[in-house]
Every structure is written in structure tokens, then in C-alpha cells.
């Protein structure tokens, strides 16, 4: 996979993108990431990339020319690949695991990081996606781009050490991930559930799935509205509701 990032602050990406899983993916040739300062494409004599909005209003807008010319240059450099061009925009659709999985199927993604008050609307004619990482405002799109790059790159083949990891992640199954434990078995009186030592793989898998369902119902119940529960899961959910009700009454 090839990733290009158009940003006014390419240095922001130097540390985070060279560490951990992404760094290993780059070293292993699974992904290449290039950051370009689109200020270098400005035709303005002062190299400015922003201007006042027509009709008035607070703040400055990024001009179309530097960004569109940077996109054109990327296209010239890699004419053979179809590109997913992602504009980081608070008004865009919210990024989620499903979209990360879509991005992971692409050969070439370009992220455009905004700044100032927003973009000249004509930039949007050149993008395929307008995406936000949440309902809050950041000073620029750089952190959002890093989030999306991380969530996408970890899904590429052979990037994670354990190929099962991304299949059991929270959100990948439609449920939050089940509780997990490591040594010691007894930590200051807090003991790991006995079923995990049973050696019975089916019982362990059932426990994990039921606890995923419990965690989702307790913390993110709206997620259950988006999936179809199996008969087994429906039965477990009924048990969970009864168990939680009993525990609350006991308290």
C-alpha cells in the first residue's frame, strides 16, 4: 500500500509513523508513507495557502490551487494506481472500523489535512471521501490522519504478528472485545475466571463471546441495534440481563 499525506506540518508525522506497528510495516515493505507540504505548491508570491472567504466570515480558508496541484503531481508520479483521496473534514462521515477495513483494501490512499477555518469548496471536487474522526474540533487534520493510518495499516496482511488479532478486535465482530487476563492467576485476591483454565476450547470460546456481549450491552448498548444476534447470543443476553439485575439488587 502507498499512502500520501498532504499537510502543512509534515514533521508531525516523523516520530509517530516510524514507531511500533506502522514503523515495522514500513520496514517490512508493507506500506510506504510520503508526507508532502502543499505550501511548496503555492503560486502565491508569499507562498501563502490561505485567504479570506468571499462574503465575509471568521477565519481563513485553504485555497484550492496548492492542494489541487499537489494532488495532480501525485497522480503524475503514480498514474498506474487508482487513488482513494480522503479529505479530513469535521462535516465528513465518521471514521469507524468498517471504513478502516475498506481503506485496507486500497492500493493508494491520499490524506488531505486541513487547517485554519476550512477549505475552499472546490477542493472537494477532487476527493473521494470526506471523513471526520469524531464530533469535536482539532486545530488541524494531522492527528485525525494519523488515527486513520494506524487503524488501516494494522489491517494489512502480515502487519500484526498474530493474524487473528484484527479479527477479534473490538468493533470487528460488531461487539466489544471480551475481558482478557495474564499472569498471575490471583492478583491480590482478584482471580482469573476458572473457565479459562478448563482446557475446553468450546467452553472458553462461549465464555469469551458471552462476555463480549455483556461488555457491549453494559458500555455500548447502541451497538447491539446494528447487528443480528444469533439464537445462542439472544439466550446469553437474556441471562446477562438477569445476572446484572440480580447483582444490582444484591448491591
PDB file of C-alpha atoms in Angstrom:
ATOM      1  CA  UNK A   1       0.000   0.000   0.000  1.00  0.00           C
ATOM      2  CA  UNK A   2       1.105   3.548  -0.752  1.00  0.00           C
ATOM      3  CA  UNK A   3      -0.033   6.426   1.453  1.00  0.00           C
ATOM      4  CA  UNK A   4       0.466  10.110   0.690  1.00  0.00           C
ATOM      5  CA  UNK A   5      -0.276  12.820   3.234  1.00  0.00           C
ATOM      6  CA  UNK A   6      -0.758  16.442   2.197  1.00  0.00           C
ATOM      7  CA  UNK A   7      -0.091  18.624   5.218  1.00  0.00           C
ATOM      8  CA  UNK A   8       1.352  21.976   6.258  1.00  0.00           C
ATOM      9  CA  UNK A   9       3.208  20.197   9.090  1.00  0.00           C
ATOM     10  CA  UNK A  10       4.974  17.087   7.734  1.00  0.00           C
ATOM     11  CA  UNK A  11       7.320  16.992  10.746  1.00  0.00           C
ATOM     12  CA  UNK A  12       4.344  15.987  12.918  1.00  0.00           C
ATOM     13  CA  UNK A  13       4.342  12.580  11.224  1.00  0.00           C
ATOM     14  CA  UNK A  14       8.042  11.769  11.518  1.00  0.00           C
ATOM     15  CA  UNK A  15       8.000  10.275  15.012  1.00  0.00           C
ATOM     16  CA  UNK A  16       4.611   8.513  15.198  1.00  0.00           C
ATOM     17  CA  UNK A  17       4.902   6.894  11.770  1.00  0.00           C
ATOM     18  CA  UNK A  18       8.336   5.430  12.448  1.00  0.00           C
ATOM     19  CA  UNK A  19       7.390   3.621  15.659  1.00  0.00           C
ATOM     20  CA  UNK A  20       5.554   0.470  16.690  1.00  0.00           C
ATOM     21  CA  UNK A  21       3.387  -1.448  14.206  1.00  0.00           C
ATOM     22  CA  UNK A  22       3.447   1.239  11.495  1.00  0.00           C
ATOM     23  CA  UNK A  23       7.230   1.501  11.658  1.00  0.00           C
ATOM     24  CA  UNK A  24       7.548  -2.262  11.281  1.00  0.00           C
ATOM     25  CA  UNK A  25       5.103  -2.237   8.364  1.00  0.00           C
ATOM     26  CA  UNK A  26       7.248   0.392   6.631  1.00  0.00           C
ATOM     27  CA  UNK A  27      10.447  -1.561   7.317  1.00  0.00           C
ATOM     28  CA  UNK A  28       8.821  -4.729   6.006  1.00  0.00           C
ATOM     29  CA  UNK A  29       7.741  -3.067   2.788  1.00  0.00           C
ATOM     30  CA  UNK A  30       4.025  -3.480   3.519  1.00  0.00           C
ATOM     31  CA  UNK A  31       3.366   0.245   3.259  1.00  0.00           C
ATOM     32  CA  UNK A  32       5.165   3.376   2.107  1.00  0.00           C
ATOM     33  CA  UNK A  33       4.169   6.752   3.538  1.00  0.00           C
ATOM     34  CA  UNK A  34       5.118  10.084   1.990  1.00  0.00           C
ATOM     35  CA  UNK A  35       4.299  13.435   3.591  1.00  0.00           C
ATOM     36  CA  UNK A  36       4.192  16.494   1.345  1.00  0.00           C
ATOM     37  CA  UNK A  37       3.933  20.110   2.413  1.00  0.00           C
ATOM     38  CA  UNK A  38       1.404  21.520  -0.016  1.00  0.00           C
ATOM     39  CA  UNK A  39       2.735  25.009   0.732  1.00  0.00           C
ATOM     40  CA  UNK A  40       5.513  24.057  -1.704  1.00  0.00           C
ATOM     41  CA  UNK A  41       2.908  24.169  -4.480  1.00  0.00           C
ATOM     42  CA  UNK A  42       1.650  27.665  -3.746  1.00  0.00           C
ATOM     43  CA  UNK A  43       1.783  30.045  -6.717  1.00  0.00           C
ATOM     44  CA  UNK A  44       1.372  32.998  -4.375  1.00  0.00           C
ATOM     45  CA  UNK A  45       4.500  35.166  -4.156  1.00  0.00           C
ATOM     46  CA  UNK A  46       4.415  34.878  -0.373  1.00  0.00           C
ATOM     47  CA  UNK A  47       3.889  31.102  -0.504  1.00  0.00           C
ATOM     48  CA  UNK A  48       0.611  31.505   1.355  1.00  0.00           C
ATOM     49  CA  UNK A  49      -2.002  28.759   1.101  1.00  0.00           C
ATOM     50  CA  UNK A  50      -4.969  30.549   2.679  1.00  0.00           C
ATOM     51  CA  UNK A  51      -7.144  33.570   2.020  1.00  0.00           C
ATOM     52  CA  UNK A  52     -10.224  35.393   3.317  1.00  0.00           C
ATOM     53  CA  UNK A  53     -13.599  33.831   2.426  1.00  0.00           C
ATOM     54  CA  UNK A  54     -15.795  35.599  -0.128  1.00  0.00           C
ATOM     55  CA  UNK A  55     -18.882  37.027   1.569  1.00  0.00           C
ATOM     56  CA  UNK A  56     -17.073  37.510   4.849  1.00  0.00           C
ATOM     57  CA  UNK A  57     -16.829  35.279   7.869  1.00  0.00           C
ATOM     58  CA  UNK A  58     -14.410  34.369  10.623  1.00  0.00           C
ATOM     59  CA  UNK A  59     -11.062  32.777   9.867  1.00  0.00           C
ATOM     60  CA  UNK A  60      -9.201  31.905   6.711  1.00  0.00           C
ATOM     61  CA  UNK A  61      -9.819  29.214   4.098  1.00  0.00           C
ATOM     62  CA  UNK A  62      -7.290  26.970   2.411  1.00  0.00           C
ATOM     63  CA  UNK A  63      -7.087  27.886  -1.254  1.00  0.00           C
ATOM     64  CA  UNK A  64      -7.796  25.285  -3.905  1.00  0.00           C
ATOM     65  CA  UNK A  65      -4.702  25.850  -6.055  1.00  0.00           C
ATOM     66  CA  UNK A  66      -1.891  24.454  -3.818  1.00  0.00           C
ATOM     67  CA  UNK A  67      -3.831  21.348  -2.815  1.00  0.00           C
ATOM     68  CA  UNK A  68      -5.176  20.557  -6.285  1.00  0.00           C
ATOM     69  CA  UNK A  69      -1.722  20.999  -7.823  1.00  0.00           C
ATOM     70  CA  UNK A  70      -0.201  18.709  -5.171  1.00  0.00           C
ATOM     71  CA  UNK A  71      -2.840  16.090  -5.986  1.00  0.00           C
ATOM     72  CA  UNK A  72      -2.081  16.437  -9.684  1.00  0.00           C
ATOM     73  CA  UNK A  73       1.615  15.876  -9.008  1.00  0.00           C
ATOM     74  CA  UNK A  74       0.868  12.723  -7.012  1.00  0.00           C
ATOM     75  CA  UNK A  75      -1.255  11.492  -9.887  1.00  0.00           C
ATOM     76  CA  UNK A  76       1.584  12.128 -12.346  1.00  0.00           C
ATOM     77  CA  UNK A  77       4.042  10.264 -10.122  1.00  0.00           C
ATOM     78  CA  UNK A  78       1.747   7.238  -9.719  1.00  0.00           C
ATOM     79  CA  UNK A  79      -0.528   7.192 -12.780  1.00  0.00           C
ATOM     80  CA  UNK A  80      -0.972   3.436 -12.680  1.00  0.00           C
ATOM     81  CA  UNK A  81      -2.864   3.210  -9.375  1.00  0.00           C
ATOM     82  CA  UNK A  82      -6.415   4.144  -8.533  1.00  0.00           C
ATOM     83  CA  UNK A  83      -6.413   6.510  -5.578  1.00  0.00           C
ATOM     84  CA  UNK A  84      -8.700   6.963  -2.605  1.00  0.00           C
ATOM     85  CA  UNK A  85      -8.439  10.659  -1.775  1.00  0.00           C
ATOM     86  CA  UNK A  86      -9.561  11.421   1.779  1.00  0.00           C
ATOM     87  CA  UNK A  87     -10.267  14.942   2.977  1.00  0.00           C
ATOM     88  CA  UNK A  88     -10.126  15.375   6.752  1.00  0.00           C
ATOM     89  CA  UNK A  89     -13.234  17.455   7.391  1.00  0.00           C
ATOM     90  CA  UNK A  90     -15.409  17.836  10.534  1.00  0.00           C
ATOM     91  CA  UNK A  91     -18.514  17.666   8.331  1.00  0.00           C
ATOM     92  CA  UNK A  92     -17.477  14.336   6.798  1.00  0.00           C
ATOM     93  CA  UNK A  93     -18.750  10.879   7.677  1.00  0.00           C
ATOM     94  CA  UNK A  94     -17.426   9.470  10.932  1.00  0.00           C
ATOM     95  CA  UNK A  95     -14.469   7.115  10.661  1.00  0.00           C
ATOM     96  CA  UNK A  96     -15.083   3.611  12.002  1.00  0.00           C
ATOM     97  CA  UNK A  97     -13.745   0.059  11.774  1.00  0.00           C
ATOM     98  CA  UNK A  98     -15.766  -0.692   8.657  1.00  0.00           C
ATOM     99  CA  UNK A  99     -14.170   2.230   6.843  1.00  0.00           C
ATOM    100  CA  UNK A 100     -10.711   1.193   8.073  1.00  0.00           C
ATOM    101  CA  UNK A 101     -11.331  -2.231   6.539  1.00  0.00           C
ATOM    102  CA  UNK A 102     -12.343  -0.555   3.266  1.00  0.00           C
ATOM    103  CA  UNK A 103      -9.190   1.567   3.254  1.00  0.00           C
ATOM    104  CA  UNK A 104      -7.046  -1.520   3.905  1.00  0.00           C
ATOM    105  CA  UNK A 105      -8.187  -2.915   0.545  1.00  0.00           C
ATOM    106  CA  UNK A 106      -6.882   0.103  -1.380  1.00  0.00           C
ATOM    107  CA  UNK A 107      -3.554   0.311  -3.228  1.00  0.00           C
ATOM    108  CA  UNK A 108      -3.074   4.041  -2.764  1.00  0.00           C
ATOM    109  CA  UNK A 109      -4.641   6.474  -0.306  1.00  0.00           C
ATOM    110  CA  UNK A 110      -4.095  10.224  -0.117  1.00  0.00           C
ATOM    111  CA  UNK A 111      -4.992  12.066   3.102  1.00  0.00           C
ATOM    112  CA  UNK A 112      -5.501  15.837   2.918  1.00  0.00           C
ATOM    113  CA  UNK A 113      -5.027  17.540   6.286  1.00  0.00           C
ATOM    114  CA  UNK A 114      -6.871  20.801   6.697  1.00  0.00           C
ATOM    115  CA  UNK A 115      -6.042  23.778   8.829  1.00  0.00           C
ATOM    116  CA  UNK A 116      -7.442  27.224   9.548  1.00  0.00           C
ATOM    117  CA  UNK A 117     -11.223  27.639   9.224  1.00  0.00           C
ATOM    118  CA  UNK A 118     -11.736  25.161   6.399  1.00  0.00           C
ATOM    119  CA  UNK A 119     -11.377  24.519   2.683  1.00  0.00           C
ATOM    120  CA  UNK A 120     -12.363  26.268  -0.498  1.00  0.00           C
ATOM    121  CA  UNK A 121     -15.362  24.142  -1.515  1.00  0.00           C
ATOM    122  CA  UNK A 122     -13.857  23.490  -4.950  1.00  0.00           C
ATOM    123  CA  UNK A 123     -11.200  21.252  -3.401  1.00  0.00           C
ATOM    124  CA  UNK A 124     -13.941  18.735  -2.654  1.00  0.00           C
ATOM    125  CA  UNK A 125     -14.469  18.070  -6.360  1.00  0.00           C
ATOM    126  CA  UNK A 126     -11.122  16.261  -6.316  1.00  0.00           C
ATOM    127  CA  UNK A 127     -11.699  13.928  -3.354  1.00  0.00           C
ATOM    128  CA  UNK A 128     -13.432  10.573  -2.983  1.00  0.00           C
ATOM    129  CA  UNK A 129     -14.167  10.774   0.751  1.00  0.00           C
ATOM    130  CA  UNK A 130     -14.761  13.447   3.372  1.00  0.00           C
ATOM    131  CA  UNK A 131     -14.073  11.906   6.780  1.00  0.00           C
ATOM    132  CA  UNK A 132     -14.045  13.017  10.419  1.00  0.00           C
ATOM    133  CA  UNK A 133     -12.757  11.092  13.440  1.00  0.00           C
ATOM    134  CA  UNK A 134     -15.445  12.462  15.745  1.00  0.00           C
ATOM    135  CA  UNK A 135     -17.723  15.286  16.761  1.00  0.00           C
ATOM    136  CA  UNK A 136     -15.097  17.648  18.098  1.00  0.00           C
ATOM    137  CA  UNK A 137     -12.753  20.214  16.591  1.00  0.00           C
ATOM    138  CA  UNK A 138      -8.976  19.851  16.287  1.00  0.00           C
ATOM    139  CA  UNK A 139      -6.529  22.518  15.167  1.00  0.00           C
ATOM    140  CA  UNK A 140      -5.772  20.541  12.026  1.00  0.00           C
ATOM    141  CA  UNK A 141      -6.292  17.226  10.270  1.00  0.00           C
ATOM    142  CA  UNK A 142      -2.887  15.758  11.101  1.00  0.00           C
ATOM    143  CA  UNK A 143      -3.886  13.843  14.242  1.00  0.00           C
ATOM    144  CA  UNK A 144      -7.000  12.544  12.505  1.00  0.00           C
ATOM    145  CA  UNK A 145      -4.901  11.320   9.576  1.00  0.00           C
ATOM    146  CA  UNK A 146      -2.561   9.505  11.962  1.00  0.00           C
ATOM    147  CA  UNK A 147      -5.519   7.775  13.598  1.00  0.00           C
ATOM    148  CA  UNK A 148      -6.850   6.594  10.255  1.00  0.00           C
ATOM    149  CA  UNK A 149      -3.427   5.490   9.029  1.00  0.00           C
ATOM    150  CA  UNK A 150      -2.848   3.458  12.198  1.00  0.00           C
ATOM    151  CA  UNK A 151      -6.270   1.818  12.060  1.00  0.00           C
ATOM    152  CA  UNK A 152      -5.805   0.984   8.373  1.00  0.00           C
ATOM    153  CA  UNK A 153      -2.189  -0.195   8.271  1.00  0.00           C
ATOM    154  CA  UNK A 154      -2.640  -2.671  11.127  1.00  0.00           C
ATOM    155  CA  UNK A 155      -5.205  -4.485   8.968  1.00  0.00           C
ATOM    156  CA  UNK A 156      -2.783  -5.128   6.109  1.00  0.00           C
ATOM    157  CA  UNK A 157      -1.689  -8.752   5.648  1.00  0.00           C
ATOM    158  CA  UNK A 158       1.246  -9.850   7.838  1.00  0.00           C
ATOM    159  CA  UNK A 159       1.466  -6.494   9.666  1.00  0.00           C
ATOM    160  CA  UNK A 160       0.246  -7.844  13.011  1.00  0.00           C
ATOM    161  CA  UNK A 161       2.235 -10.688  14.493  1.00  0.00           C
ATOM    162  CA  UNK A 162      -0.922 -12.716  15.116  1.00  0.00           C
ATOM    163  CA  UNK A 163      -3.268 -12.841  12.139  1.00  0.00           C
ATOM    164  CA  UNK A 164      -6.214 -13.492  14.474  1.00  0.00           C
ATOM    165  CA  UNK A 165      -5.691 -10.229  16.350  1.00  0.00           C
ATOM    166  CA  UNK A 166      -7.578  -7.932  13.997  1.00  0.00           C
ATOM    167  CA  UNK A 167     -10.393 -10.464  13.591  1.00  0.00           C
ATOM    168  CA  UNK A 168     -11.193 -10.427  17.309  1.00  0.00           C
ATOM    169  CA  UNK A 169     -10.638  -6.717  17.916  1.00  0.00           C
ATOM    170  CA  UNK A 170     -13.418  -4.606  19.352  1.00  0.00           C
ATOM    171  CA  UNK A 171     -15.796  -3.451  16.585  1.00  0.00           C
ATOM    172  CA  UNK A 172     -14.526  -6.030  14.048  1.00  0.00           C
ATOM    173  CA  UNK A 173     -17.137  -8.532  15.221  1.00  0.00           C
ATOM    174  CA  UNK A 174     -19.808  -5.922  15.966  1.00  0.00           C
ATOM    175  CA  UNK A 175     -19.149  -6.397  19.688  1.00  0.00           C
ATOM    176  CA  UNK A 176     -16.581  -5.048  22.126  1.00  0.00           C
ATOM    177  CA  UNK A 177     -13.715  -7.383  22.878  1.00  0.00           C
ATOM    178  CA  UNK A 178     -14.085  -9.769  25.821  1.00  0.00           C
ATOM    179  CA  UNK A 179     -12.058  -9.317  29.051  1.00  0.00           C
ATOM    180  CA  UNK A 180      -8.542 -10.763  28.937  1.00  0.00           C
ATOM    181  CA  UNK A 181      -6.092 -11.819  31.647  1.00  0.00           C
ATOM    182  CA  UNK A 182      -2.454 -12.765  32.080  1.00  0.00           C
ATOM    183  CA  UNK A 183      -0.282 -13.965  34.987  1.00  0.00           C
ATOM    184  CA  UNK A 184      -0.538 -14.074  37.935  1.00  0.00           C
ATOM    185  CA  UNK A 185      -3.703 -16.150  38.202  1.00  0.00           C
ATOM    186  CA  UNK A 186      -4.533 -14.493  41.511  1.00  0.00           C
ATOM    187  CA  UNK A 187      -3.662 -10.788  41.722  1.00  0.00           C
ATOM    188  CA  UNK A 188      -4.280  -9.571  45.266  1.00  0.00           C
ATOM    189  CA  UNK A 189      -7.438 -11.600  45.599  1.00  0.00           C
ATOM    190  CA  UNK A 190      -8.766 -10.839  42.127  1.00  0.00           C
ATOM    191  CA  UNK A 191      -8.823 -14.256  40.458  1.00  0.00           C
ATOM    192  CA  UNK A 192      -8.956 -15.093  36.750  1.00  0.00           C
ATOM    193  CA  UNK A 193     -12.219 -16.899  35.774  1.00  0.00           C
ATOM    194  CA  UNK A 194     -11.844 -20.648  36.182  1.00  0.00           C
ATOM    195  CA  UNK A 195     -13.208 -21.458  32.723  1.00  0.00           C
ATOM    196  CA  UNK A 196     -10.052 -20.068  31.121  1.00  0.00           C
ATOM    197  CA  UNK A 197      -8.060 -22.900  32.704  1.00  0.00           C
ATOM    198  CA  UNK A 198     -10.517 -25.651  31.730  1.00  0.00           C
ATOM    199  CA  UNK A 199      -8.715 -26.669  28.554  1.00  0.00           C
ATOM    200  CA  UNK A 200     -12.132 -26.916  26.884  1.00  0.00           C
ATOM    201  CA  UNK A 201     -11.807 -24.699  23.812  1.00  0.00           C
ATOM    202  CA  UNK A 202     -15.548 -24.574  23.129  1.00  0.00           C
ATOM    203  CA  UNK A 203     -16.374 -23.528  26.696  1.00  0.00           C
ATOM    204  CA  UNK A 204     -13.672 -20.858  26.548  1.00  0.00           C
ATOM    205  CA  UNK A 205     -14.948 -19.565  23.198  1.00  0.00           C
ATOM    206  CA  UNK A 206     -18.517 -19.454  24.531  1.00  0.00           C
ATOM    207  CA  UNK A 207     -17.392 -17.589  27.654  1.00  0.00           C
ATOM    208  CA  UNK A 208     -15.467 -15.063  25.570  1.00  0.00           C
ATOM    209  CA  UNK A 209     -18.392 -14.449  23.246  1.00  0.00           C
ATOM    210  CA  UNK A 210     -20.849 -14.085  26.114  1.00  0.00           C
ATOM    211  CA  UNK A 211     -18.551 -11.656  27.928  1.00  0.00           C
ATOM    212  CA  UNK A 212     -18.121  -9.645  24.720  1.00  0.00           C
ATOM    213  CA  UNK A 213     -21.887  -9.426  24.583  1.00  0.00           C
ATOM    214  CA  UNK A 214     -22.041  -8.404  28.266  1.00  0.00           C
ATOM    215  CA  UNK A 215     -19.432  -5.665  27.854  1.00  0.00           C
ATOM    216  CA  UNK A 216     -21.170  -4.320  24.751  1.00  0.00           C
ATOM    217  CA  UNK A 217     -24.570  -4.255  26.460  1.00  0.00           C
ATOM    218  CA  UNK A 218     -23.140  -2.509  29.536  1.00  0.00           C
ATOM    219  CA  UNK A 219     -20.915   0.032  27.760  1.00  0.00           C
ATOM    220  CA  UNK A 220     -22.171   0.493  24.203  1.00  0.00           C
ATOM    221  CA  UNK A 221     -25.749  -0.863  24.019  1.00  0.00           C
ATOM    222  CA  UNK A 222     -26.427   1.077  20.803  1.00  0.00           C
ATOM    223  CA  UNK A 223     -24.018  -1.265  19.001  1.00  0.00           C
ATOM    224  CA  UNK A 224     -26.425  -4.171  19.517  1.00  0.00           C
ATOM    225  CA  UNK A 225     -29.005  -2.376  17.397  1.00  0.00           C
ATOM    226  CA  UNK A 226     -26.704  -2.674  14.378  1.00  0.00           C
ATOM    227  CA  UNK A 227     -26.194  -6.452  14.442  1.00  0.00           C
ATOM    228  CA  UNK A 228     -28.415  -9.518  14.276  1.00  0.00           C
ATOM    229  CA  UNK A 229     -27.920 -11.722  17.304  1.00  0.00           C
ATOM    230  CA  UNK A 230     -27.931 -15.489  16.881  1.00  0.00           C
ATOM    231  CA  UNK A 231     -30.332 -17.579  18.963  1.00  0.00           C
ATOM    232  CA  UNK A 232     -27.423 -18.502  21.230  1.00  0.00           C
ATOM    233  CA  UNK A 233     -26.498 -14.828  21.678  1.00  0.00           C
ATOM    234  CA  UNK A 234     -30.124 -13.927  22.374  1.00  0.00           C
ATOM    235  CA  UNK A 235     -30.229 -16.580  25.105  1.00  0.00           C
ATOM    236  CA  UNK A 236     -26.956 -15.291  26.556  1.00  0.00           C
ATOM    237  CA  UNK A 237     -28.259 -11.733  26.535  1.00  0.00           C
ATOM    238  CA  UNK A 238     -31.341 -12.836  28.497  1.00  0.00           C
ATOM    239  CA  UNK A 239     -29.020 -14.498  31.019  1.00  0.00           C
ATOM    240  CA  UNK A 240     -26.856 -11.374  31.215  1.00  0.00           C
ATOM    241  CA  UNK A 241     -29.853  -9.133  31.882  1.00  0.00           C
ATOM    242  CA  UNK A 242     -30.966 -11.427  34.693  1.00  0.00           C
ATOM    243  CA  UNK A 243     -27.434 -11.696  36.135  1.00  0.00           C
ATOM    244  CA  UNK A 244     -26.902  -7.924  36.070  1.00  0.00           C
ATOM    245  CA  UNK A 245     -30.317  -7.336  37.646  1.00  0.00           C
ATOM    246  CA  UNK A 246     -29.514  -9.804  40.423  1.00  0.00           C
ATOM    247  CA  UNK A 247     -26.091  -8.226  41.017  1.00  0.00           C
ATOM    248  CA  UNK A 248     -27.611  -4.730  41.215  1.00  0.00           C
ATOM    249  CA  UNK A 249     -30.232  -5.879  43.697  1.00  0.00           C
ATOM    250  CA  UNK A 250     -27.526  -7.547  45.814  1.00  0.00           C
ATOM    251  CA  UNK A 251     -25.615  -4.263  45.979  1.00  0.00           C
TER     252      UNK A 251
END
